[in-house]
Amino acid sequence: MRTVLVVLFDGVQSLDVTGPLEVFQGGELHAPGSYRIRTASLDGAAVRTSSGLTVVPDQALTASATPHTLLVPGGRGTRNSAPDVVAWLREHGPRAERLVSVCTGAILLAEAGLLEGRRATTHWAYCDKLARDHPSVEVDPDPIYVRDGHVATSAGVTAGIDLALALVEEDLGREVALGIARHLVVFLRRPGNQAQFSAQLAAQTARREPLREVQQWITEHPGDDLSVETLAARARLSPRHFARAFQAETGMTPGRYVDRVRLEHARRLLEDTSDGVEEISRACGYGTSEAMRRAFVKALGTAPAEYRRRFRPASAPTL
């Protein structure tokens, strides 16, 4: 049985706690005897989360044995962390077989010296701070989670669920992880190197309604003609005016936005369907498999077939 201990503190993000807990508890329900899940605050007292929810822990950190998996969530409380919590992590963290953080929980791990010389990630809004305050940590702002030896760090909130599913899959196998994903109505996994930002989030939302409608159209019709001339016509603007306005309001050119949407859509189809590469290339607007291959190699450093081999589950989840 693997003990999973979740550290609690005032200002913790409740979803950083409950998301992974639901996954590990799902593992215990599917395979009884797999996990013993405990929560602990410094002195065993209840904590108030950033959303105002009060959580009563199972025990005090000072009375907790070193667990198999030590999970440190994030939240506003990490910005004013209690020195005693960091001191406890510094002493007990190195003894855990697996050290995990969600969101800005990585800040507490770094303050405890547990990320020295390691590659790590955190919520995109705090990657610069983590890198600035802890220059010995190799901070990667792009992935939704990073594994470096026995240490695993994840991006904000829902990325903790992705990471927990990956850990359960490692512990108990794909079928158990798939059953949990189905129950929670989430994908079995997003690959750890999937970007924190989708194409839609990476760009700003346009202020003007015609441009917002064009953004939505691109997302829903990646296989259509998405040339500047066609998109400009949808926005009822001249091509030159449209291109200038789109970049000013979204922060990227129409062509760059289209490229990101098409790549993201192709990745999802490769991960979640058995459609052939040629069929996917047409559905995503690449036209030919060779054009899609060039786009994948340029953006991801790998060809579509290799990407599918590495990241598509043996049986794609049916939700």
Coordinates of C-alpha atoms in Angstrom, one line a residue:
M1 CA 0.0 0.0 0.0
R2 CA 1.3 3.4 -1.0
T3 CA 0.7 6.2 1.5
V4 CA -0.2 9.5 -0.2
L5 CA 0.2 12.5 2.1
V6 CA -1.2 15.9 1.1
V7 CA 0.2 19.0 2.8
L8 CA -2.5 21.6 3.8
F9 CA -2.0 25.2 4.8
D10 CA -4.1 28.4 5.0
G11 CA -4.7 29.8 1.5
V12 CA -4.3 26.4 -0.3
Q13 CA -6.1 26.1 -3.6
S14 CA -8.9 23.6 -2.9
L15 CA -8.9 22.1 -6.4
D16 CA -5.2 21.4 -6.1
V17 CA -6.1 19.2 -3.2
T18 CA -9.3 17.6 -4.2
G19 CA -8.5 17.0 -7.9
P20 CA -5.5 14.6 -7.2
L21 CA -7.2 13.2 -4.2
E22 CA -10.2 12.1 -6.3
V23 CA -7.8 10.4 -8.7
F24 CA -5.9 8.5 -6.0
Q25 CA -9.1 7.6 -4.2
G26 CA -10.4 6.3 -7.5
G27 CA -7.3 4.1 -7.6
E28 CA -8.1 2.7 -4.2
L29 CA -11.7 2.0 -5.2
H30 CA -10.6 0.2 -8.4
A31 CA -7.8 -1.7 -6.7
P32 CA -8.4 -1.9 -2.9
G33 CA -5.3 -1.8 -0.8
S34 CA -3.4 0.4 -3.3
Y35 CA -3.4 3.7 -1.5
R36 CA -3.7 5.1 2.0
I37 CA -4.6 8.7 1.6
R38 CA -4.0 11.2 4.4
T39 CA -4.1 15.0 4.7
A40 CA -2.1 17.0 7.2
S41 CA -1.6 20.6 8.3
L42 CA 1.3 21.8 10.3
D43 CA -0.5 21.4 13.7
G44 CA -3.5 19.3 12.6
A45 CA -5.8 22.3 12.8
A46 CA -8.4 23.1 10.1
V47 CA -7.3 25.3 7.2
R48 CA -9.2 27.8 5.1
T49 CA -8.7 27.5 1.4
S50 CA -8.4 30.4 -1.1
S51 CA -12.0 29.9 -2.0
G52 CA -13.2 30.1 1.6
L53 CA -13.8 26.4 2.0
T54 CA -12.6 25.0 5.4
V55 CA -10.8 21.7 5.3
V56 CA -10.2 19.5 8.4
P57 CA -7.0 17.5 8.0
D58 CA -6.5 13.9 9.2
Q59 CA -3.5 14.7 11.2
A60 CA -0.6 17.0 12.0
L61 CA 2.5 17.1 9.8
T62 CA 4.6 16.9 12.9
A63 CA 3.0 13.5 13.7
S64 CA 3.2 12.2 10.1
A65 CA 5.5 9.5 9.0
T66 CA 7.4 9.9 5.7
P67 CA 4.9 8.8 3.0
H68 CA 5.4 7.0 -0.3
T69 CA 4.0 10.0 -2.2
L70 CA 4.2 13.5 -0.7
L71 CA 2.0 15.9 -2.5
V72 CA 2.3 19.7 -2.1
P73 CA -0.6 21.7 -3.6
G74 CA -0.5 25.4 -4.5
G75 CA -2.6 28.5 -3.8
R76 CA -2.2 32.0 -2.4
G77 CA -0.8 30.5 0.8
T78 CA 2.4 29.6 -1.0
R79 CA 3.3 33.2 -1.5
N80 CA 3.5 33.7 2.3
S81 CA 4.5 30.3 3.3
A82 CA 5.0 29.3 7.0
P83 CA 8.7 28.7 7.6
D84 CA 7.8 25.6 9.7
V85 CA 6.0 24.0 6.7
V86 CA 9.1 24.6 4.5
A87 CA 11.3 23.3 7.3
W88 CA 9.2 20.1 7.5
L89 CA 9.4 19.7 3.8
R90 CA 13.2 20.2 3.8
E91 CA 13.5 17.4 6.4
H92 CA 10.9 14.9 5.2
G93 CA 10.8 15.6 1.4
P94 CA 14.1 13.8 0.5
R95 CA 12.8 10.6 2.2
A96 CA 9.6 10.3 0.2
E97 CA 9.8 7.9 -2.7
R98 CA 7.8 10.3 -4.8
L99 CA 7.6 14.1 -4.4
V100 CA 4.8 15.8 -6.2
S101 CA 3.6 19.5 -6.5
V102 CA 0.6 21.0 -8.0
C103 CA 0.6 24.6 -9.3
T104 CA 2.6 26.9 -7.0
G105 CA 3.3 24.1 -4.6
A106 CA 6.5 24.0 -6.6
I107 CA 7.5 27.3 -4.8
L108 CA 7.4 25.5 -1.5
L109 CA 9.5 22.6 -2.8
A110 CA 12.0 25.1 -4.2
E111 CA 12.2 27.0 -0.9
A112 CA 12.8 23.7 0.9
G113 CA 15.7 23.0 -1.5
L114 CA 14.0 20.1 -3.1
L115 CA 14.2 21.3 -6.7
E116 CA 17.9 22.1 -6.7
G117 CA 19.4 21.2 -10.1
R118 CA 16.1 19.8 -11.3
R119 CA 13.8 20.6 -14.2
A120 CA 10.3 21.8 -13.0
T121 CA 7.2 23.7 -13.9
T122 CA 4.5 25.6 -12.1
H123 CA 1.5 27.7 -13.0
W124 CA 2.5 29.8 -16.1
A125 CA 1.9 33.1 -14.2
Y126 CA 4.6 32.2 -11.6
C127 CA 7.3 30.5 -13.8
D128 CA 9.3 33.7 -14.0
K129 CA 9.1 34.2 -10.2
L130 CA 10.2 30.6 -9.6
A131 CA 13.1 31.0 -12.0
R132 CA 14.2 34.4 -10.6
D133 CA 14.0 33.3 -7.0
H134 CA 15.6 29.9 -7.5
P135 CA 18.2 30.2 -10.4
S136 CA 19.4 26.6 -9.7
V137 CA 16.0 25.3 -10.8
E138 CA 15.5 24.7 -14.6
V139 CA 12.0 26.1 -15.0
D140 CA 10.1 25.1 -18.1
P141 CA 6.9 27.2 -18.5
D142 CA 5.3 25.2 -21.3
P143 CA 4.4 21.6 -20.2
I144 CA 1.4 20.8 -18.0
Y145 CA 3.7 18.6 -15.9
V146 CA 7.4 17.6 -15.7
R147 CA 8.9 14.4 -14.3
D148 CA 12.6 14.6 -13.1
G149 CA 13.5 11.4 -11.4
H150 CA 11.3 10.9 -8.4
V151 CA 10.1 14.6 -8.4
A152 CA 7.1 15.6 -10.4
T153 CA 5.8 19.1 -10.7
S154 CA 2.6 20.3 -12.5
A155 CA 1.0 23.4 -13.8
G156 CA -2.2 25.0 -12.5
V157 CA -5.2 23.3 -11.0
T158 CA -6.4 20.7 -13.6
A159 CA -2.9 19.7 -14.5
G160 CA -2.7 18.1 -11.1
I161 CA -5.4 15.7 -12.2
D162 CA -3.4 14.9 -15.4
L163 CA -0.3 14.2 -13.3
A164 CA -2.2 12.1 -10.7
L165 CA -3.7 10.0 -13.5
A166 CA -0.2 9.5 -15.0
L167 CA 1.1 8.4 -11.5
V168 CA -1.9 6.0 -11.0
E169 CA -1.3 4.6 -14.5
E170 CA 2.4 4.0 -13.5
D171 CA 1.3 2.3 -10.2
L172 CA -1.7 0.3 -11.2
G173 CA -1.8 0.1 -15.0
R174 CA -3.7 1.8 -17.8
E175 CA -7.0 0.1 -17.3
V176 CA -7.4 1.4 -13.7
A177 CA -6.3 4.9 -14.8
L178 CA -8.8 4.7 -17.7
G179 CA -11.6 3.7 -15.4
I180 CA -10.9 6.7 -13.1
A181 CA -10.7 9.0 -16.1
R182 CA -14.1 7.8 -17.4
H183 CA -15.6 8.3 -13.9
L184 CA -14.3 11.8 -13.7
V185 CA -15.2 12.5 -17.3
V186 CA -11.7 13.6 -18.2
F187 CA -9.2 12.4 -20.8
L188 CA -7.0 9.5 -19.6
R189 CA -4.1 11.8 -20.0
R190 CA -2.9 14.9 -21.7
P191 CA 0.8 14.3 -22.4
G192 CA 3.1 15.9 -19.9
N193 CA 4.7 18.0 -22.7
Q194 CA 1.3 19.4 -23.9
A195 CA 1.4 23.1 -23.6
Q196 CA -0.3 24.8 -20.6
F197 CA -2.0 27.2 -23.2
S198 CA -4.3 26.0 -25.9
A199 CA -4.2 28.0 -29.1
Q200 CA -7.3 29.9 -27.9
L201 CA -5.8 30.7 -24.5
A202 CA -2.3 31.6 -25.9
A203 CA -3.9 34.4 -27.9
Q204 CA -5.8 37.2 -26.5
T205 CA -9.5 37.4 -27.2
A206 CA -10.3 40.1 -29.7
R207 CA -12.3 43.0 -28.4
R208 CA -14.5 43.5 -31.5
E209 CA -17.3 41.0 -32.1
P210 CA -16.4 40.3 -35.8
L211 CA -12.9 39.3 -34.9
R212 CA -14.0 37.2 -32.0
E213 CA -16.4 35.4 -34.3
V214 CA -13.5 34.7 -36.7
Q215 CA -11.4 33.3 -33.9
Q216 CA -14.3 30.9 -33.0
W217 CA -14.8 30.0 -36.7
I218 CA -11.1 29.1 -37.0
T219 CA -11.4 26.8 -34.0
E220 CA -14.5 25.0 -35.3
H221 CA -13.4 24.7 -38.9
P222 CA -9.6 24.0 -39.0
G223 CA -10.0 22.1 -42.3
D224 CA -11.6 25.0 -44.2
D225 CA -10.0 27.7 -46.3
L226 CA -8.5 29.9 -43.6
S227 CA -6.6 32.3 -45.8
V228 CA -6.4 36.0 -44.7
E229 CA -8.7 36.9 -47.7
T230 CA -11.4 34.4 -46.6
L231 CA -11.2 35.3 -42.9
A232 CA -11.3 39.0 -43.8
A233 CA -14.4 38.5 -45.8
R234 CA -16.1 36.8 -42.8
A235 CA -15.1 39.9 -40.7
R236 CA -16.3 42.2 -43.4
L237 CA -13.0 43.9 -43.5
S238 CA -10.3 44.4 -46.2
P239 CA -7.5 41.7 -45.9
R240 CA -5.0 44.4 -45.0
H241 CA -7.2 46.0 -42.3
F242 CA -8.2 42.5 -41.0
A243 CA -4.6 41.3 -40.6
R244 CA -3.6 44.5 -38.9
A245 CA -6.6 44.5 -36.5
F246 CA -6.3 40.8 -35.8
Q247 CA -2.7 41.0 -34.7
A248 CA -3.3 44.2 -32.7
E249 CA -6.2 42.6 -30.7
T250 CA -4.9 39.0 -30.3
G251 CA -1.2 39.5 -30.2
M252 CA -0.5 37.2 -33.1
T253 CA -0.9 37.2 -36.9
P254 CA -3.9 35.3 -38.4
G255 CA -1.5 32.8 -40.0
R256 CA 0.2 32.1 -36.7
Y257 CA -3.2 31.6 -35.0
V258 CA -4.4 29.3 -37.7
D259 CA -1.1 27.3 -37.5
R260 CA -1.6 26.8 -33.7
V261 CA -5.3 25.8 -34.0
R262 CA -4.5 23.2 -36.7
L263 CA -1.6 21.8 -34.8
E264 CA -3.6 21.5 -31.6
H265 CA -6.5 19.8 -33.5
A266 CA -4.2 17.4 -35.2
R267 CA -2.6 16.4 -31.9
R268 CA -5.9 15.7 -30.4
L269 CA -7.0 13.5 -33.3
L270 CA -3.7 11.6 -33.1
E271 CA -4.1 11.0 -29.4
D272 CA -7.8 10.2 -29.3
T273 CA -8.8 8.6 -32.6
S274 CA -7.5 5.8 -34.9
D275 CA -7.9 8.0 -38.0
G276 CA -5.1 7.7 -40.4
V277 CA -2.4 10.4 -40.8
E278 CA -3.6 11.3 -44.3
E279 CA -7.2 11.6 -43.1
I280 CA -6.2 13.8 -40.2
S281 CA -4.0 16.0 -42.4
R282 CA -7.1 16.8 -44.6
A283 CA -9.4 17.3 -41.6
C284 CA -7.0 19.8 -40.1
G285 CA -6.4 21.8 -43.3
Y286 CA -2.9 20.6 -44.1
G287 CA -3.9 19.1 -47.3
T288 CA -1.2 16.4 -47.4
S289 CA 0.4 14.2 -44.8
E290 CA 3.8 15.6 -45.8
A291 CA 2.6 19.2 -45.0
M292 CA 1.4 18.0 -41.6
R293 CA 4.7 16.2 -41.0
R294 CA 6.7 19.4 -41.7
A295 CA 4.5 21.3 -39.3
F296 CA 4.9 18.7 -36.6
V297 CA 8.7 18.5 -37.0
K298 CA 9.0 22.3 -36.9
A299 CA 6.8 22.8 -33.9
L300 CA 7.4 19.6 -31.8
G301 CA 10.5 18.1 -33.2
T302 CA 8.8 14.8 -34.1
A303 CA 6.7 13.4 -36.9
P304 CA 3.0 12.7 -36.5
A305 CA 3.4 8.9 -36.5
E306 CA 6.0 9.1 -33.8
Y307 CA 3.9 11.5 -31.8
R308 CA 1.0 9.1 -31.9
R309 CA 3.2 6.2 -30.9
R310 CA 4.4 8.1 -27.8
F311 CA 1.2 9.7 -26.7
R312 CA -1.9 7.9 -27.8
P313 CA -3.3 5.5 -25.1
A314 CA -3.5 1.9 -26.1
S315 CA -7.3 2.3 -26.1
A316 CA -8.5 5.9 -26.4
P317 CA -11.0 6.8 -23.6
T318 CA -14.6 6.8 -24.5
L319 CA -16.4 9.4 -22.4

